[in-house]
Short mmCIF file of C-alpha atoms and ligand atoms in Angstrom, two decimals:
data_model
loop_
_atom_site.label_atom_id
_atom_site.label_comp_id
_atom_site.label_asym_id
_atom_site.label_seq_id
_atom_site.Cartn_x
_atom_site.Cartn_y
_atom_site.Cartn_z
CA MET A 863 -4.53 85.71 166.70
CA GLY A 864 -5.33 89.34 167.46
CA ARG A 865 -8.52 91.16 166.68
CA PHE A 866 -6.95 93.54 164.15
CA PHE A 867 -3.56 92.03 163.33
CA GLY A 868 -3.62 89.01 161.01
CA THR A 869 -0.70 86.76 159.99
CA ASN A 870 1.11 89.72 158.41
CA GLY A 871 -0.18 92.91 159.98
CA ILE A 872 -3.51 94.74 159.70
CA ARG A 873 -5.38 94.65 156.36
CA GLU A 874 -8.72 96.35 155.82
CA VAL A 875 -10.78 97.93 153.04
CA VAL A 876 -10.12 101.65 152.60
CA GLY A 877 -13.18 103.76 153.36
CA GLU A 878 -14.77 100.95 155.35
CA ASN A 879 -12.82 99.82 158.43
CA LEU A 880 -9.69 101.62 157.31
CA ASN A 881 -10.00 105.39 157.60
CA ALA A 882 -8.04 108.36 158.94
CA ARG A 883 -9.37 107.93 162.47
CA PHE A 884 -8.47 104.24 162.59
CA VAL A 885 -4.91 104.89 161.35
CA ALA A 886 -4.39 107.73 163.86
CA GLY A 887 -5.78 105.56 166.68
CA MET A 888 -3.72 102.50 165.81
CA VAL A 889 -0.47 104.42 165.20
CA GLY A 890 -1.06 106.33 168.45
CA ALA A 891 -1.38 102.96 170.20
CA ILE A 892 1.87 101.74 168.59
CA ALA A 893 3.59 104.89 169.91
CA GLU A 894 2.25 104.18 173.41
CA VAL A 895 3.54 100.60 173.39
CA VAL A 896 6.95 100.80 171.66
CA GLY A 897 7.78 104.54 171.60
CA ASP A 898 10.87 105.74 173.45
CA SER A 899 13.53 108.41 172.92
CA ARG A 900 14.60 106.94 169.55
CA PRO A 901 13.02 108.08 166.26
CA MET A 902 10.27 106.11 164.53
CA LEU A 903 10.26 105.38 160.80
CA VAL A 904 7.31 105.67 158.45
CA ALA A 905 7.32 103.95 155.04
CA TRP A 906 4.58 103.09 152.54
CA ASP A 907 3.78 101.14 149.39
CA GLY A 908 2.29 102.39 146.12
CA ARG A 909 -1.40 102.12 146.98
CA THR A 910 -3.61 105.15 146.28
CA SER A 911 -4.20 105.87 149.98
CA SER A 912 -0.67 105.05 151.18
CA PRO A 913 0.89 108.56 151.04
CA ALA A 914 -2.13 109.97 152.91
CA PHE A 915 -2.12 107.32 155.64
CA ALA A 916 1.67 107.62 155.95
CA ARG A 917 1.30 111.36 156.62
CA ILE A 918 -1.41 110.69 159.18
CA ALA A 919 0.95 108.19 160.83
CA ALA A 920 3.87 110.66 160.84
CA GLY A 921 1.68 113.45 162.21
CA THR A 922 0.24 111.24 164.93
CA LEU A 923 3.72 110.21 166.10
CA SER A 924 5.01 113.79 166.01
CA VAL A 925 2.21 115.29 168.10
CA GLY A 926 2.67 112.29 170.39
CA GLY A 927 6.16 113.64 171.11
CA LEU A 928 8.23 111.28 168.91
CA ASP A 929 10.76 112.22 166.25
CA VAL A 930 9.84 110.81 162.85
CA LEU A 931 11.98 109.87 159.87
CA GLU A 932 9.83 109.67 156.76
CA LEU A 933 11.29 107.13 154.36
CA ALA A 934 9.58 106.76 150.97
CA ALA A 935 7.40 104.48 148.88
CA MET A 936 9.47 101.29 149.07
CA PRO A 937 9.30 97.51 149.56
CA THR A 938 8.53 96.36 153.11
CA PRO A 939 11.95 94.59 153.44
CA CYS A 940 13.64 97.86 152.49
CA ALA A 941 11.87 99.58 155.40
CA GLN A 942 12.80 96.66 157.69
CA TYR A 943 16.45 96.96 156.67
CA SER A 944 16.42 100.64 157.70
CA VAL A 945 15.16 100.15 161.27
CA PRO A 946 18.32 98.85 163.02
CA ARG A 947 20.57 100.92 160.73
CA LEU A 948 18.85 104.18 161.64
CA LYS A 949 18.67 103.10 165.31
CA ALA A 950 14.90 103.55 165.29
CA SER A 951 12.51 102.13 167.88
CA CYS A 952 10.18 100.83 165.18
CA ALA A 953 8.81 101.34 161.67
CA VAL A 954 5.20 101.81 160.73
CA VAL A 955 4.69 100.54 157.17
CA ILE A 956 1.50 101.43 155.34
CA THR A 957 0.92 98.44 153.05
CA ALA A 958 -1.51 95.64 152.24
CA SER A 959 1.11 93.46 150.52
CA HIS A 960 -0.57 91.41 147.75
CA ASN A 961 -4.22 92.20 148.62
CA PRO A 962 -6.57 93.70 146.00
CA PRO A 963 -6.36 97.49 145.39
CA GLU A 964 -9.28 98.39 147.68
CA PHE A 965 -7.25 97.21 150.68
CA ASN A 966 -4.57 98.91 152.67
CA GLY A 967 -3.02 98.14 156.03
CA ILE A 968 -0.45 98.70 158.74
CA LYS A 969 2.61 96.61 159.48
CA GLY A 970 4.68 97.16 162.62
CA ILE A 971 8.43 96.49 162.54
CA ALA A 972 10.35 96.09 165.82
CA ASP A 973 13.77 97.67 166.51
CA ASP A 974 15.59 94.54 165.31
CA GLY A 975 13.95 94.83 161.86
CA LEU A 976 11.64 91.85 162.44
CA GLU A 977 7.87 92.07 162.34
CA PHE A 978 6.17 92.77 165.68
CA THR A 979 5.80 89.73 167.91
CA THR A 980 2.27 88.53 168.70
CA ARG A 981 2.79 89.88 172.21
CA THR A 982 3.53 93.40 170.91
CA GLU A 983 0.53 93.21 168.56
CA GLU A 984 -1.73 92.24 171.46
CA ALA A 985 -0.40 95.12 173.57
CA VAL A 986 -1.02 97.54 170.68
CA GLU A 987 -4.58 96.28 170.21
CA LYS A 988 -5.25 96.67 173.91
CA ALA A 989 -3.93 100.24 173.86
CA TYR A 990 -6.05 100.97 170.79
CA LEU A 991 -9.23 99.61 172.37
CA GLU A 992 -8.53 101.66 175.51
CA GLY A 993 -8.05 104.74 173.30
CA ARG A 994 -4.53 105.28 174.60
CA SER A 995 -2.92 107.84 172.31
CA ARG A 996 -1.47 111.09 173.46
CA THR A 997 -0.87 114.65 172.27
CA VAL A 998 2.02 116.48 173.93
CA ARG A 999 2.47 120.19 174.73
CA PHE A 1000 3.65 122.53 171.96
CA ASP A 1001 7.28 122.48 173.15
CA GLN A 1002 7.47 118.67 173.17
CA VAL A 1003 6.23 117.99 169.62
CA GLY A 1004 8.59 115.67 167.70
CA SER A 1005 10.35 116.55 164.45
CA ILE A 1006 9.42 115.13 161.03
CA ARG A 1007 12.36 114.74 158.66
CA ALA A 1008 12.70 113.05 155.25
CA GLU A 1009 15.24 110.22 155.14
CA THR A 1010 15.99 109.63 151.47
CA GLY A 1011 18.87 107.14 151.61
CA GLY A 1012 16.84 104.01 152.35
CA ILE A 1013 16.69 102.44 148.89
CA GLU A 1014 20.35 103.10 148.12
CA ARG A 1015 21.48 101.65 151.47
CA TYR A 1016 19.29 98.58 150.98
CA LEU A 1017 20.49 97.80 147.45
CA ASN A 1018 24.14 98.39 148.44
CA GLY A 1019 23.65 95.95 151.32
CA ILE A 1020 22.30 93.28 148.97
CA ARG A 1021 25.10 93.77 146.44
CA SER A 1022 27.69 93.37 149.19
CA LEU A 1023 26.44 89.83 149.88
CA VAL A 1024 26.53 88.38 146.35
CA ASP A 1025 29.21 87.88 143.71
CA VAL A 1026 28.28 90.82 141.46
CA GLU A 1027 31.30 90.21 139.24
CA ALA A 1028 30.18 86.65 138.43
CA ILE A 1029 26.65 87.90 137.71
CA ARG A 1030 27.96 90.67 135.46
CA LYS A 1031 30.22 88.28 133.51
CA ARG A 1032 27.41 85.85 132.77
CA ASN A 1033 25.63 88.59 130.79
CA LEU A 1034 22.17 87.44 131.87
CA ARG A 1035 18.93 88.76 130.48
CA VAL A 1036 15.96 89.08 132.86
CA VAL A 1037 12.29 89.96 132.58
CA VAL A 1038 11.04 91.63 135.76
CA ASP A 1039 7.34 92.06 136.54
CA CYS A 1040 6.85 94.56 139.36
CA GLY A 1041 3.06 94.32 139.07
CA ASN A 1042 2.92 98.11 139.59
CA GLY A 1043 3.85 97.44 143.22
CA ALA A 1044 6.59 98.71 145.53
CA SER A 1045 9.35 96.81 143.69
CA ALA A 1046 8.99 99.40 140.92
CA THR A 1047 11.12 101.63 143.18
CA THR A 1048 13.93 99.05 143.52
CA ALA A 1049 13.91 96.14 141.02
CA PRO A 1050 14.82 97.94 137.75
CA LEU A 1051 17.46 99.93 139.68
CA GLN A 1052 18.84 96.75 141.23
CA LEU A 1053 19.16 94.96 137.86
CA GLY A 1054 20.76 97.99 136.21
CA GLN A 1055 23.30 98.38 139.04
CA MET A 1056 24.36 94.73 138.61
CA GLY A 1057 24.92 95.27 134.90
CA LEU A 1058 22.06 93.08 133.68
CA ARG A 1059 20.00 93.57 130.56
CA TYR A 1060 16.35 93.52 131.50
CA VAL A 1061 12.83 93.98 130.22
CA SER A 1062 10.45 95.56 132.71
CA LEU A 1063 6.72 94.75 132.87
CA ASN A 1064 4.29 96.85 134.93
CA GLY A 1065 7.29 98.82 136.17
CA ASN A 1066 5.56 102.00 137.31
CA LEU A 1067 4.08 102.46 140.76
CA ASP A 1068 0.27 102.45 140.42
CA GLY A 1069 -2.07 101.69 143.31
CA VAL A 1070 -4.89 100.61 140.99
CA PHE A 1071 -2.69 97.71 139.74
CA PRO A 1072 -3.68 98.13 136.06
CA GLY A 1073 -1.18 95.50 134.82
CA ARG A 1074 -2.08 92.47 136.92
CA SER A 1075 -3.32 91.50 140.38
CA SER A 1076 -0.60 91.97 142.96
CA GLU A 1077 -0.56 88.35 144.17
CA PRO A 1078 2.15 86.62 142.08
CA THR A 1079 0.28 83.41 141.22
CA GLU A 1080 0.67 81.48 137.99
CA ALA A 1081 -2.73 82.71 136.77
CA ASN A 1082 -1.70 86.36 137.33
CA LEU A 1083 1.69 86.03 135.63
CA ARG A 1084 0.69 85.01 132.10
CA ASP A 1085 2.44 88.02 130.55
CA LEU A 1086 5.67 87.20 132.33
CA VAL A 1087 5.46 83.53 131.37
CA ALA A 1088 5.01 84.53 127.70
CA SER A 1089 7.69 87.25 127.79
CA VAL A 1090 10.60 85.13 129.03
CA PRO A 1091 10.89 82.82 125.98
CA ALA A 1092 9.75 85.61 123.63
CA THR A 1093 12.69 87.81 124.67
CA ARG A 1094 15.04 84.82 125.04
CA ALA A 1095 15.62 85.78 128.63
CA ASP A 1096 17.48 83.61 131.14
CA LEU A 1097 14.73 83.97 133.70
CA GLY A 1098 11.69 85.97 134.76
CA VAL A 1099 10.93 87.30 138.23
CA ALA A 1100 7.76 88.77 139.73
CA HIS A 1101 7.23 90.43 143.09
CA ASP A 1102 4.07 90.83 145.15
CA GLY A 1103 2.67 94.25 146.11
CA ASP A 1104 5.19 95.06 148.84
CA ALA A 1105 8.04 93.03 147.29
CA ASP A 1106 8.84 90.77 150.21
CA ARG A 1107 8.28 87.82 147.90
CA ALA A 1108 9.88 86.75 144.61
CA VAL A 1109 8.42 84.21 142.21
CA PHE A 1110 10.32 82.87 139.18
CA VAL A 1111 9.79 81.74 135.59
CA ASP A 1112 12.63 79.66 134.10
CA ASP A 1113 14.32 80.06 130.70
CA ARG A 1114 11.86 77.60 129.18
CA GLY A 1115 8.93 79.79 130.21
CA ARG A 1116 7.79 77.53 133.05
CA PHE A 1117 6.23 79.07 136.16
CA ILE A 1118 8.22 77.67 139.11
CA PRO A 1119 6.26 76.73 142.25
CA GLY A 1120 7.70 78.42 145.33
CA GLU A 1121 8.69 75.16 147.03
CA ARG A 1122 11.07 74.34 144.14
CA VAL A 1123 12.96 77.62 144.57
CA LEU A 1124 12.93 77.07 148.35
CA THR A 1125 14.57 73.67 147.82
CA LEU A 1126 17.12 75.03 145.37
CA LEU A 1127 18.16 77.91 147.64
CA ALA A 1128 18.20 75.71 150.76
CA ARG A 1129 20.60 73.27 149.09
CA GLU A 1130 22.82 76.11 147.88
CA GLU A 1131 23.01 77.77 151.30
CA VAL A 1132 23.72 74.51 153.18
CA GLN A 1133 26.28 73.34 150.63
CA HIS A 1134 28.03 76.71 150.75
CA ALA A 1135 28.06 76.84 154.57
CA GLY A 1136 28.95 73.14 154.99
CA GLY A 1137 25.81 72.46 157.08
CA GLY A 1138 23.38 74.53 159.13
CA THR A 1139 19.72 74.84 159.98
CA ILE A 1140 16.93 75.66 157.54
CA VAL A 1141 13.64 76.95 158.98
CA THR A 1142 10.40 76.37 157.11
CA PRO A 1143 6.72 75.76 157.96
CA VAL A 1144 5.15 72.28 158.07
CA THR A 1145 3.54 73.01 154.69
CA SER A 1146 6.89 72.80 152.91
CA SER A 1147 8.10 70.08 150.59
CA GLN A 1148 9.98 66.99 151.77
CA SER A 1149 12.49 67.81 149.04
CA VAL A 1150 14.08 70.46 151.31
CA GLU A 1151 15.06 67.78 153.83
CA ASP A 1152 16.18 65.46 151.03
CA VAL A 1153 18.60 67.96 149.50
CA VAL A 1154 20.12 69.44 152.66
CA THR A 1155 20.69 66.21 154.64
CA PRO A 1156 23.60 64.94 152.46
CA PHE A 1157 25.44 68.24 153.11
CA GLY A 1158 24.95 68.07 156.89
CA GLY A 1159 21.95 70.39 156.92
CA LYS A 1160 18.96 70.14 159.27
CA VAL A 1161 15.36 71.29 158.84
CA HIS A 1162 13.52 72.99 161.69
CA TYR A 1163 9.75 73.06 161.08
CA THR A 1164 7.42 75.79 162.37
CA ARG A 1165 3.83 76.89 162.20
CA VAL A 1166 2.77 78.79 159.08
CA GLY A 1167 3.52 82.55 158.85
CA SER A 1168 6.64 84.55 158.08
CA PRO A 1169 6.91 86.28 161.51
CA VAL A 1170 7.04 82.81 163.12
CA VAL A 1171 9.67 81.63 160.64
CA ALA A 1172 11.76 84.78 161.20
CA ARG A 1173 11.72 84.48 165.01
CA ALA A 1174 12.56 80.75 164.83
CA MET A 1175 15.49 81.55 162.57
CA VAL A 1176 16.91 83.94 165.16
CA GLU A 1177 16.40 81.38 167.95
CA THR A 1178 18.02 78.48 166.06
CA GLY A 1179 20.78 80.52 164.39
CA ALA A 1180 19.48 79.32 161.01
CA ILE A 1181 21.34 80.05 157.78
CA PHE A 1182 18.24 80.23 155.58
CA GLY A 1183 14.47 80.02 155.80
CA GLY A 1184 11.40 80.37 153.68
CA GLU A 1185 7.88 79.50 152.70
CA GLU A 1186 6.33 77.85 149.67
CA ASN A 1187 4.67 81.15 148.62
CA GLY A 1188 7.92 82.77 147.44
CA GLY A 1189 8.97 84.38 150.76
CA TYR A 1190 12.65 83.61 151.52
CA LEU A 1191 14.86 84.89 154.35
CA PHE A 1192 18.64 85.29 154.29
CA PRO A 1193 19.81 86.12 157.84
CA LYS A 1194 23.21 87.49 156.75
CA HIS A 1195 21.15 90.21 155.09
CA GLN A 1196 18.20 90.28 157.51
CA CYS A 1197 15.65 87.90 159.06
CA ALA A 1198 12.84 89.16 156.86
CA ARG A 1199 11.24 87.89 153.69
CA ASP A 1200 13.03 89.76 150.95
CA GLY A 1201 12.20 89.76 147.23
CA ALA A 1202 15.26 91.73 146.07
CA MET A 1203 17.73 89.62 148.10
CA THR A 1204 16.10 86.47 146.68
CA LEU A 1205 16.48 87.75 143.12
CA ALA A 1206 20.17 88.54 143.74
CA LYS A 1207 20.75 85.04 145.18
CA VAL A 1208 19.04 83.27 142.26
CA LEU A 1209 21.06 85.33 139.76
CA GLU A 1210 24.24 84.46 141.64
CA LEU A 1211 23.37 80.76 141.62
CA VAL A 1212 22.75 80.76 137.85
CA ALA A 1213 25.95 82.77 137.25
CA ARG A 1214 28.15 80.67 139.54
CA THR A 1215 27.05 77.25 138.27
CA GLY A 1216 27.03 78.27 134.62
CA LYS A 1217 23.76 76.34 134.30
CA LYS A 1218 20.33 77.40 133.11
CA LEU A 1219 17.68 77.88 135.79
CA SER A 1220 15.62 75.11 134.13
CA GLN A 1221 18.56 72.71 134.45
CA LEU A 1222 19.11 73.52 138.12
CA LEU A 1223 15.42 72.92 138.86
CA ASP A 1224 15.25 69.67 136.89
CA GLU A 1225 18.14 68.28 138.94
CA LEU A 1226 16.10 68.50 142.16
CA PRO A 1227 14.29 65.39 143.46
CA PRO A 1228 10.85 65.19 141.84
CA TYR A 1229 8.02 65.97 144.25
CA PHE A 1230 4.52 67.14 143.54
CA LEU A 1231 2.60 69.24 146.02
CA VAL A 1232 -1.18 69.50 145.61
CA LYS A 1233 -3.21 72.09 147.55
CA LYS A 1234 -6.98 71.94 148.03
CA LYS A 1235 -9.50 73.61 150.32
CA VAL A 1236 -12.86 72.84 151.85
CA ALA A 1237 -15.38 75.15 153.59
CA CYS A 1238 -15.69 74.54 157.32
CA PRO A 1239 -17.70 76.66 159.78
CA ILE A 1240 -15.37 78.20 162.40
CA PRO A 1241 -17.28 76.66 165.41
CA LEU A 1242 -16.48 73.18 164.04
CA ARG A 1243 -12.80 73.93 163.52
CA GLN A 1244 -11.40 72.37 166.73
CA LYS A 1245 -13.67 69.35 166.58
CA VAL A 1246 -12.60 68.56 163.03
CA LEU A 1247 -8.95 68.88 164.01
CA SER A 1248 -9.26 66.48 166.95
CA GLU A 1249 -10.84 63.80 164.73
CA VAL A 1250 -8.40 64.09 161.83
CA PRO A 1251 -5.74 61.63 163.14
CA SER A 1252 -8.19 58.76 163.58
CA MET A 1253 -9.93 59.65 160.32
CA LEU A 1254 -6.61 59.31 158.47
CA ASP A 1255 -5.73 56.10 160.36
CA ALA A 1256 -2.59 57.88 161.47
CA GLY A 1257 -0.24 55.84 163.63
CA LYS A 1258 -1.65 52.52 162.38
CA ASP A 1259 1.57 51.83 160.59
CA ALA A 1260 4.97 51.92 162.35
CA ALA A 1261 6.50 53.83 159.43
CA THR A 1262 3.98 56.67 159.85
CA ARG A 1263 4.78 59.87 161.72
CA VAL A 1264 2.18 62.35 162.94
CA VAL A 1265 3.13 66.03 163.38
CA THR A 1266 0.65 68.35 165.12
CA LEU A 1267 2.63 71.58 165.04
CA ASP A 1268 0.05 73.35 162.86
CA GLY A 1269 -2.96 71.27 161.85
CA VAL A 1270 -2.29 67.55 161.51
CA LYS A 1271 0.45 66.25 159.21
CA VAL A 1272 0.72 62.55 158.51
CA ILE A 1273 4.02 61.45 156.97
CA THR A 1274 4.27 58.02 155.34
CA PRO A 1275 7.05 56.52 153.19
CA LYS A 1276 4.92 57.25 150.09
CA GLY A 1277 4.29 60.90 150.82
CA TRP A 1278 2.58 63.18 153.31
CA VAL A 1279 -0.74 64.90 153.82
CA LEU A 1280 -1.50 67.94 155.98
CA VAL A 1281 -4.97 69.06 157.10
CA ARG A 1282 -4.91 72.56 158.51
CA PRO A 1283 -7.52 75.22 159.33
CA SER A 1284 -6.90 78.61 157.68
CA GLY A 1285 -6.01 81.37 160.12
CA THR A 1286 -8.13 83.94 158.33
CA GLU A 1287 -10.99 82.18 156.48
CA PRO A 1288 -13.65 79.57 157.43
CA ILE A 1289 -11.89 76.86 155.43
CA TYR A 1290 -9.65 73.85 155.90
CA ARG A 1291 -6.64 73.46 153.64
CA VAL A 1292 -5.43 70.06 152.50
CA PHE A 1293 -1.83 69.69 151.29
CA ALA A 1294 -0.59 66.42 149.82
CA GLU A 1295 2.84 65.62 148.47
CA ALA A 1296 4.23 62.55 146.71
CA ARG A 1297 6.96 61.69 144.25
CA ASP A 1298 4.61 61.35 141.32
CA PRO A 1299 1.79 63.71 140.37
CA LYS A 1300 -0.92 61.02 140.22
CA ALA A 1301 -0.17 59.75 143.72
CA ALA A 1302 -0.20 63.33 145.08
CA GLU A 1303 -3.56 64.06 143.40
CA GLU A 1304 -5.02 60.81 144.74
CA LEU A 1305 -3.76 61.44 148.26
CA ALA A 1306 -5.22 64.96 148.21
CA ALA A 1307 -8.56 63.83 146.76
CA THR A 1308 -9.00 60.94 149.24
CA THR A 1309 -8.14 63.15 152.20
CA LEU A 1310 -10.36 65.96 150.96
CA SER A 1311 -13.38 63.67 150.64
CA LYS A 1312 -12.71 62.25 154.13
CA VAL A 1313 -12.58 65.78 155.61
CA GLU A 1314 -15.78 66.74 153.76
CA GLU A 1315 -17.50 63.66 155.10
CA LEU A 1316 -16.31 64.43 158.63
CA ILE A 1317 -17.59 68.02 158.42
CA ARG A 1318 -20.96 66.81 157.11
CA LYS A 1319 -21.18 64.27 159.92
CA LEU A 1320 -20.31 66.88 162.58
CA GLN A 1321 -22.76 69.37 161.10
CA GLY A 1322 -25.50 66.75 161.24
CA THR A 1323 -24.84 65.93 164.89
CA ALA A 1324 -23.91 69.47 165.95
CA PRO A 1325 -26.53 71.12 168.18
MG1 MG B 2801 4.05 90.74 150.69
#
């Protein structure tokens, strides 16, 4: 993990670590590492400081000798979609995704539309720390032009990949909660273009996020959950701050955990393609494997993080991928988490099957995923991890499998448990899944207390 770049780009508090000088320095470093004769794109989300930082980014690139195409306030996947289509060398996106309003950040998109690789991020950080950023002579300054077709091109691309006629005929009603984030620039437009009737919540761009917090969790989506049955809608959808994720509420007003939608979409894609590979992190539900196997599908597991999932999808030629947090990737569209593409696919599924979303979800195998966390000092992190297998008695039973791709996952016939250090916080996360909620809770609680005991023991003996 880099010093500035986290799992999904740089995120810092505005006015503290994130200021004009930092943005100019970091964007100058990006120009040094990936800049060539092609133009660079600049896009931004709806945060209060985003237009300002975007202009600083554009100016830095221009005086560095690069041509700049300024896109607009838009979802991150919309900016990603533009990069290969405008034959750009990269996009700099000013966004802090779902973080609280005091944050902002920088995301780097490579020329293939995927997020920067770790190697590129490390090279950029090195260039930043060395202060490598240049200003060219007056006759070599790059141009800055507005490129206004990005949203239109993106929504047209999505419509071309789904059965719009079937969606239109079903006469669906949708409640969309943009959370005052970047989807305000695309989601109402997208629904209108597909001929849907919709109710919009928090549908104006506002960087203070007055409507709700921009992370689409169940606790933050109470208005959406209440609005779906109240308006007799077929479903509700909410996006995070930069709209690369989509989270759903069914027609009965139930908040749907991300792993259920992942399972539903995985089955649909595999069934439709007659097989294929699904890429998902080790934190995902067993139900994905259960539903795709009968249709000849395979699951390829990765470490946690959407850039890792996206790269693995390219390498394995996967037909679909996603994470349990509502980030889903459709490679025919692009190998990037995409909230608008996900919404279109869910609408198509409901329209094609003629079923209610609640019905489709209730047909899936029942699994219950419980997530817990425990504080763990970072110096103890590795030690805890090395003791987890013996602590869980992993491998004692022939039917048990141990996976150490990211943390330690122990899979038994009754369910699985995963103990994994967070990449960003001094905590351990415990995931447990079983076919009934009580068993999942018990598995999580037992494992959690074992990890707590282990940490206490190591703290006591630690020098
Ligand atoms: Mg996001």
